[in-house]
PDB file of C-alpha atoms in Angstrom:
ATOM      1  CA  MET A 270      20.457 -10.620 -10.523  1.00 40.00           C
ATOM      2  CA  THR A 271      17.393 -12.620  -9.019  1.00 43.00           C
ATOM      3  CA  THR A 272      14.538 -11.129  -8.195  1.00 49.00           C
ATOM      4  CA  SER A 273      11.486 -12.377  -6.576  1.00 52.00           C
ATOM      5  CA  ALA A 274       9.742 -12.545 -10.208  1.00 52.00           C
ATOM      6  CA  SER A 275      12.558 -14.952 -11.596  1.00 49.00           C
ATOM      7  CA  VAL A 276      12.383 -18.017 -12.317  1.00 48.00           C
ATOM      8  CA  PRO A 277      14.861 -20.253  -9.729  1.00 49.00           C
ATOM      9  CA  THR A 278      17.192 -22.627 -11.734  1.00 48.00           C
ATOM     10  CA  GLU A 279      17.084 -25.621  -9.821  1.00 52.00           C
ATOM     11  CA  PRO A 280      19.464 -24.045  -6.831  1.00 56.00           C
ATOM     12  CA  GLU A 281      18.595 -26.315  -3.610  1.00 55.00           C
ATOM     13  CA  GLY A 282      15.231 -26.123  -1.996  1.00 55.00           C
ATOM     14  CA  ALA A 283      14.627 -24.112  -4.986  1.00 60.00           C
ATOM     15  CA  ILE A 284      10.757 -23.860  -6.278  1.00 57.00           C
ATOM     16  CA  THR A 285      10.356 -26.350  -9.320  1.00 59.00           C
ATOM     17  CA  SER A 286       7.352 -25.636 -10.210  1.00 56.00           C
ATOM     18  CA  ALA A 287       6.105 -25.811 -13.886  1.00 71.00           C
ATOM     19  CA  GLY A 288       2.964 -24.937 -13.526  1.00 88.00           C
ATOM     20  CA  THR A 289       1.060 -21.408 -12.835  1.00 94.00           C
ATOM     21  CA  VAL A 290       2.157 -18.616 -11.509  1.00 96.00           C
ATOM     22  CA  THR A 291       0.157 -19.467  -8.240  1.00 96.00           C
ATOM     23  CA  ASP A 292       0.878 -22.999  -7.902  1.00 95.00           C
ATOM     24  CA  ARG A 293       4.269 -21.872  -7.902  1.00 95.00           C
ATOM     25  CA  LEU A 294       3.616 -19.248  -4.942  1.00 95.00           C
ATOM     26  CA  VAL A 295       1.330 -22.579  -3.002  1.00 96.00           C
ATOM     27  CA  GLU A 296       5.172 -24.184  -3.508  1.00 96.00           C
ATOM     28  CA  ALA A 297       6.679 -21.896  -2.080  1.00 96.00           C
ATOM     29  CA  ASN A 298       4.103 -21.205   0.899  1.00 96.00           C
ATOM     30  CA  GLU A 299       4.769 -25.448   1.668  1.00 96.00           C
ATOM     31  CA  GLN A 300       8.277 -24.629   1.808  1.00 96.00           C
ATOM     32  CA  TYR A 301       7.877 -21.640   3.902  1.00 94.00           C
ATOM     33  CA  ALA A 302       5.832 -23.302   6.489  1.00 96.00           C
ATOM     34  CA  ALA A 303       7.807 -26.208   6.739  1.00 96.00           C
ATOM     35  CA  ALA A 304       9.894 -23.889   8.650  1.00 95.00           C
ATOM     36  CA  PHE A 305       7.531 -21.650   9.832  1.00 93.00           C
ATOM     37  CA  ASN A 306       7.599 -21.089  13.782  1.00 92.00           C
ATOM     38  CA  ASP A 307       4.661 -19.085  15.323  1.00 90.00           C
ATOM     39  CA  PRO A 308       5.936 -15.241  16.195  1.00 89.00           C
ATOM     40  CA  GLY A 309       3.507 -15.232  19.390  1.00 91.00           C
ATOM     41  CA  MET A 310       2.664 -12.069  18.380  1.00 91.00           C
ATOM     42  CA  ASP A 311      -1.306 -10.606  18.203  1.00 91.00           C
ATOM     43  CA  ALA A 312      -2.633  -8.651  15.886  1.00 93.00           C
ATOM     44  CA  ARG A 313      -1.724  -5.053  17.183  1.00 96.00           C
ATOM     45  CA  PRO A 314       1.661  -3.631  15.979  1.00 97.00           C
ATOM     46  CA  VAL A 315       4.439  -3.170  17.748  1.00 96.00           C
ATOM     47  CA  LEU A 316       5.350   0.481  16.630  1.00 98.00           C
ATOM     48  CA  HIS A 317       1.652   1.382  16.723  1.00 98.00           C
ATOM     49  CA  VAL A 318       1.771   2.627  13.237  1.00 98.00           C
ATOM     50  CA  ALA A 319      -0.137   1.883   9.973  1.00 98.00           C
ATOM     51  CA  VAL A 320       1.418   2.466   6.244  1.00 98.00           C
ATOM     52  CA  VAL A 321      -0.176   3.369   3.385  1.00 98.00           C
ATOM     53  CA  ALA A 322       1.453   2.493   0.279  1.00 98.00           C
ATOM     54  CA  CYS A 323       0.781   2.348  -3.410  1.00 98.00           C
ATOM     55  CA  MET A 324       0.795  -1.431  -4.517  1.00 98.00           C
ATOM     56  CA  ASP A 325       3.658  -1.107  -6.785  1.00 97.00           C
ATOM     57  CA  ALA A 326       5.842  -4.019  -6.742  1.00 96.00           C
ATOM     58  CA  ARG A 327       8.765  -1.815  -6.666  1.00 96.00           C
ATOM     59  CA  LEU A 328       8.080  -0.484  -3.078  1.00 97.00           C
ATOM     60  CA  ASP A 329       9.412  -3.224  -0.974  1.00 97.00           C
ATOM     61  CA  LEU A 330       7.913  -0.888   1.994  1.00 97.00           C
ATOM     62  CA  HIS A 331       9.436  -3.697   5.608  1.00 97.00           C
ATOM     63  CA  ALA A 332      13.241  -3.161   3.264  1.00 97.00           C
ATOM     64  CA  ALA A 333      12.517   1.016   2.912  1.00 98.00           C
ATOM     65  CA  LEU A 334      11.110   1.812   6.412  1.00 98.00           C
ATOM     66  CA  GLY A 335      13.511  -0.867   7.905  1.00 98.00           C
ATOM     67  CA  LEU A 336       9.996  -3.010   9.654  1.00 97.00           C
ATOM     68  CA  GLU A 337      10.433  -6.219  11.084  1.00 95.00           C
ATOM     69  CA  LEU A 338       7.473  -8.703  10.824  1.00 95.00           C
ATOM     70  CA  GLY A 339       4.797  -7.562  13.503  1.00 96.00           C
ATOM     71  CA  ASP A 340       5.782  -3.828  13.326  1.00 97.00           C
ATOM     72  CA  CYS A 341       3.121  -1.600  11.828  1.00 98.00           C
ATOM     73  CA  HIS A 342      -0.097  -2.959   9.887  1.00 98.00           C
ATOM     74  CA  THR A 343       0.114  -1.935   5.517  1.00 98.00           C
ATOM     75  CA  ILE A 344      -2.778  -0.874   3.721  1.00 98.00           C
ATOM     76  CA  ARG A 345      -1.654  -1.370  -0.211  1.00 98.00           C
ATOM     77  CA  ASN A 346      -4.191   0.236  -2.604  1.00 98.00           C
ATOM     78  CA  ALA A 347      -3.991   1.652  -6.888  1.00 97.00           C
ATOM     79  CA  GLY A 348      -1.437   4.694  -5.701  1.00 97.00           C
ATOM     80  CA  GLY A 349      -1.702   4.479  -1.722  1.00 97.00           C
ATOM     81  CA  VAL A 350      -4.920   6.845  -2.071  1.00 96.00           C
ATOM     82  CA  VAL A 351      -7.048   6.980   0.951  1.00 97.00           C
ATOM     83  CA  THR A 352     -10.253   5.973  -0.307  1.00 97.00           C
ATOM     84  CA  ASP A 353     -13.524   4.911   2.062  1.00 97.00           C
ATOM     85  CA  ASP A 354     -12.157   1.986   2.106  1.00 97.00           C
ATOM     86  CA  VAL A 355      -8.405   2.713   3.185  1.00 98.00           C
ATOM     87  CA  ILE A 356     -10.804   5.197   6.278  1.00 98.00           C
ATOM     88  CA  ARG A 357     -12.309   1.648   6.797  1.00 98.00           C
ATOM     89  CA  SER A 358      -8.890  -0.290   7.157  1.00 98.00           C
ATOM     90  CA  LEU A 359      -7.215   3.073   9.712  1.00 98.00           C
ATOM     91  CA  THR A 360     -10.596   3.106  11.284  1.00 98.00           C
ATOM     92  CA  ILE A 361      -9.950  -0.727  12.196  1.00 98.00           C
ATOM     93  CA  SER A 362      -6.484   0.128  12.953  1.00 98.00           C
ATOM     94  CA  GLN A 363      -6.825   2.600  15.268  1.00 98.00           C
ATOM     95  CA  ARG A 364      -9.935   2.101  17.123  1.00 98.00           C
ATOM     96  CA  ALA A 365      -9.456  -2.094  17.629  1.00 98.00           C
ATOM     97  CA  LEU A 366      -5.893  -2.216  17.425  1.00 98.00           C
ATOM     98  CA  GLY A 367      -4.207   0.451  19.040  1.00 98.00           C
ATOM     99  CA  THR A 368      -2.347   1.921  15.609  1.00 98.00           C
ATOM    100  CA  ARG A 369      -1.663   6.005  16.684  1.00 98.00           C
ATOM    101  CA  SER A 370       0.086   7.418  14.196  1.00 98.00           C
ATOM    102  CA  VAL A 371      -0.381   7.038   9.808  1.00 98.00           C
ATOM    103  CA  VAL A 372       2.139   6.842   7.284  1.00 98.00           C
ATOM    104  CA  LEU A 373       0.910   7.751   3.804  1.00 98.00           C
ATOM    105  CA  ILE A 374       3.701   6.792   0.412  1.00 98.00           C
ATOM    106  CA  HIS A 375       2.841   7.426  -3.014  1.00 98.00           C
ATOM    107  CA  HIS A 376       5.945   7.373  -5.227  1.00 98.00           C
ATOM    108  CA  THR A 377       7.337   8.809  -7.903  1.00 97.00           C
ATOM    109  CA  GLY A 378       6.900   7.120 -11.320  1.00 97.00           C
ATOM    110  CA  CYS A 379       2.915   5.591 -11.044  1.00 97.00           C
ATOM    111  CA  GLY A 380       0.654   4.427 -13.111  1.00 95.00           C
ATOM    112  CA  LEU A 381      -1.853   6.298 -11.786  1.00 95.00           C
ATOM    113  CA  GLU A 382       0.030   9.490 -13.604  1.00 96.00           C
ATOM    114  CA  SER A 383      -0.885   8.605 -16.950  1.00 94.00           C
ATOM    115  CA  LEU A 384      -4.797   7.464 -16.369  1.00 94.00           C
ATOM    116  CA  THR A 385      -7.288   9.581 -16.618  1.00 92.00           C
ATOM    117  CA  GLU A 386     -11.475   8.819 -15.243  1.00 88.00           C
ATOM    118  CA  ASP A 387     -11.589   7.966 -19.031  1.00 94.00           C
ATOM    119  CA  PHE A 388     -10.747   4.864 -18.142  1.00 95.00           C
ATOM    120  CA  ARG A 389     -13.692   4.612 -15.512  1.00 94.00           C
ATOM    121  CA  HIS A 390     -15.992   5.660 -18.263  1.00 95.00           C
ATOM    122  CA  ASP A 391     -13.926   3.250 -20.937  1.00 96.00           C
ATOM    123  CA  LEU A 392     -14.519  -0.069 -18.622  1.00 96.00           C
ATOM    124  CA  GLU A 393     -17.897   0.610 -18.034  1.00 96.00           C
ATOM    125  CA  MET A 394     -18.426   0.275 -22.227  1.00 96.00           C
ATOM    126  CA  GLU A 395     -16.450  -3.218 -22.067  1.00 97.00           C
ATOM    127  CA  VAL A 396     -18.495  -4.249 -19.411  1.00 97.00           C
ATOM    128  CA  GLY A 397     -21.577  -2.949 -19.112  1.00 96.00           C
ATOM    129  CA  GLN A 398     -21.769  -1.537 -16.065  1.00 96.00           C
ATOM    130  CA  ARG A 399     -20.202   1.852 -14.354  1.00 94.00           C
ATOM    131  CA  PRO A 400     -17.687   1.517 -11.664  1.00 95.00           C
ATOM    132  CA  ALA A 401     -18.954   2.351  -8.413  1.00 93.00           C
ATOM    133  CA  TRP A 402     -15.236   3.118  -7.616  1.00 93.00           C
ATOM    134  CA  ALA A 403     -13.121   6.816  -8.867  1.00 93.00           C
ATOM    135  CA  VAL A 404      -9.968   5.769 -10.427  1.00 95.00           C
ATOM    136  CA  GLU A 405      -8.263   9.066  -8.370  1.00 95.00           C
ATOM    137  CA  ALA A 406      -5.965   9.368 -10.920  1.00 95.00           C
ATOM    138  CA  PHE A 407      -3.757  12.344 -10.710  1.00 95.00           C
ATOM    139  CA  ARG A 408      -0.864  14.753 -12.392  1.00 95.00           C
ATOM    140  CA  ASP A 409       1.006  16.089  -9.470  1.00 96.00           C
ATOM    141  CA  VAL A 410       2.314  13.125  -6.908  1.00 97.00           C
ATOM    142  CA  GLU A 411       2.863  15.943  -3.856  1.00 97.00           C
ATOM    143  CA  GLN A 412      -0.317  17.628  -4.697  1.00 97.00           C
ATOM    144  CA  ASP A 413      -2.184  14.232  -4.228  1.00 97.00           C
ATOM    145  CA  VAL A 414      -0.194  13.310  -0.765  1.00 98.00           C
ATOM    146  CA  ARG A 415      -1.375  16.385   0.331  1.00 98.00           C
ATOM    147  CA  GLN A 416      -4.899  14.902  -0.018  1.00 97.00           C
ATOM    148  CA  SER A 417      -4.768  11.634   0.942  1.00 97.00           C
ATOM    149  CA  MET A 418      -2.894  13.446   4.357  1.00 98.00           C
ATOM    150  CA  GLN A 419      -6.122  16.271   4.205  1.00 98.00           C
ATOM    151  CA  ARG A 420      -8.211  13.057   4.103  1.00 98.00           C
ATOM    152  CA  VAL A 421      -7.230  10.975   6.999  1.00 98.00           C
ATOM    153  CA  ARG A 422      -6.959  14.337   8.619  1.00 98.00           C
ATOM    154  CA  THR A 423     -10.851  15.293   8.701  1.00 98.00           C
ATOM    155  CA  SER A 424     -12.574  11.495   8.823  1.00 98.00           C
ATOM    156  CA  PRO A 425     -14.707  11.841  11.486  1.00 98.00           C
ATOM    157  CA  PHE A 426     -13.953   8.229  11.890  1.00 98.00           C
ATOM    158  CA  LEU A 427     -10.514   8.589  13.347  1.00 98.00           C
ATOM    159  CA  LEU A 428      -9.453   9.206  16.881  1.00 97.00           C
ATOM    160  CA  HIS A 429      -5.951  10.185  15.939  1.00 97.00           C
ATOM    161  CA  THR A 430      -4.582  12.226  13.181  1.00 97.00           C
ATOM    162  CA  ASP A 431      -2.614  14.614  14.799  1.00 96.00           C
ATOM    163  CA  ASP A 432       0.539  12.495  13.932  1.00 98.00           C
ATOM    164  CA  VAL A 433      -0.194  12.082   9.926  1.00 98.00           C
ATOM    165  CA  ARG A 434       2.993  12.336   7.737  1.00 98.00           C
ATOM    166  CA  GLY A 435       3.326  12.288   3.749  1.00 98.00           C
ATOM    167  CA  PHE A 436       6.363  11.104   1.382  1.00 98.00           C
ATOM    168  CA  VAL A 437       7.033  10.402  -2.598  1.00 98.00           C
ATOM    169  CA  PHE A 438       9.015   7.613  -2.146  1.00 98.00           C
ATOM    170  CA  ASP A 439      11.735   7.670  -5.382  1.00 98.00           C
ATOM    171  CA  VAL A 440      11.811   4.579  -7.132  1.00 97.00           C
ATOM    172  CA  THR A 441      15.038   5.112  -8.478  1.00 97.00           C
ATOM    173  CA  THR A 442      17.182   6.096  -5.700  1.00 98.00           C
ATOM    174  CA  GLY A 443      15.244   4.848  -2.598  1.00 97.00           C
ATOM    175  CA  LEU A 444      14.554   7.649  -1.058  1.00 98.00           C
ATOM    176  CA  LEU A 445      11.954   8.762   1.191  1.00 98.00           C
ATOM    177  CA  ARG A 446      11.193  12.732   0.547  1.00 98.00           C
ATOM    178  CA  GLU A 447       8.375  14.602   3.025  1.00 98.00           C
ATOM    179  CA  ILE A 448       5.864  16.751   1.644  1.00 98.00           C
ATOM    180  CA  ASP A 449       4.792  19.692   3.224  1.00 94.00           C
ATOM    181  CA  PRO A 450       1.092  19.254   4.028  1.00 88.00           C
ATOM    182  CA  VAL A 451       0.134  22.750   3.534  1.00 82.00           C
TER     183      VAL A 451
END
């Protein structure tokens, strides 16, 4: 099976850069741009939805949700946690770019389930400066989805908080399981 992380063995049109991973990505972009046609869309998502999800490389959100280019805003971070920066992005998404719905997606086997706030302490000891951010580690993925939904629903900056739904993506089956907010 070939994945995006696999190094091609030079089939026609393959990326052949022997440099860094970044060099490989830049070369891939050059090939992409050579065939690129401006789709003529603006920054407003067609479906008026923002998706907040974990940055885990196993989540192909567009494929999993049947989305096309231009359908949604996608906001990703470690854990898919609703942080102040996510609220910032959602606020801009809603107030300036017309989104009305928010979909939150956490997943099984998340790396944040194995961390604690000790990670932050250890980092402070290593670099000599305490991070301004919280790790946002959790033990119960469903409870963390509920907490994220609550953070969105209670933010004074967001205009549209009536259509906020949360899910857990199963990384072994590809299925979403909706989480009851209560």
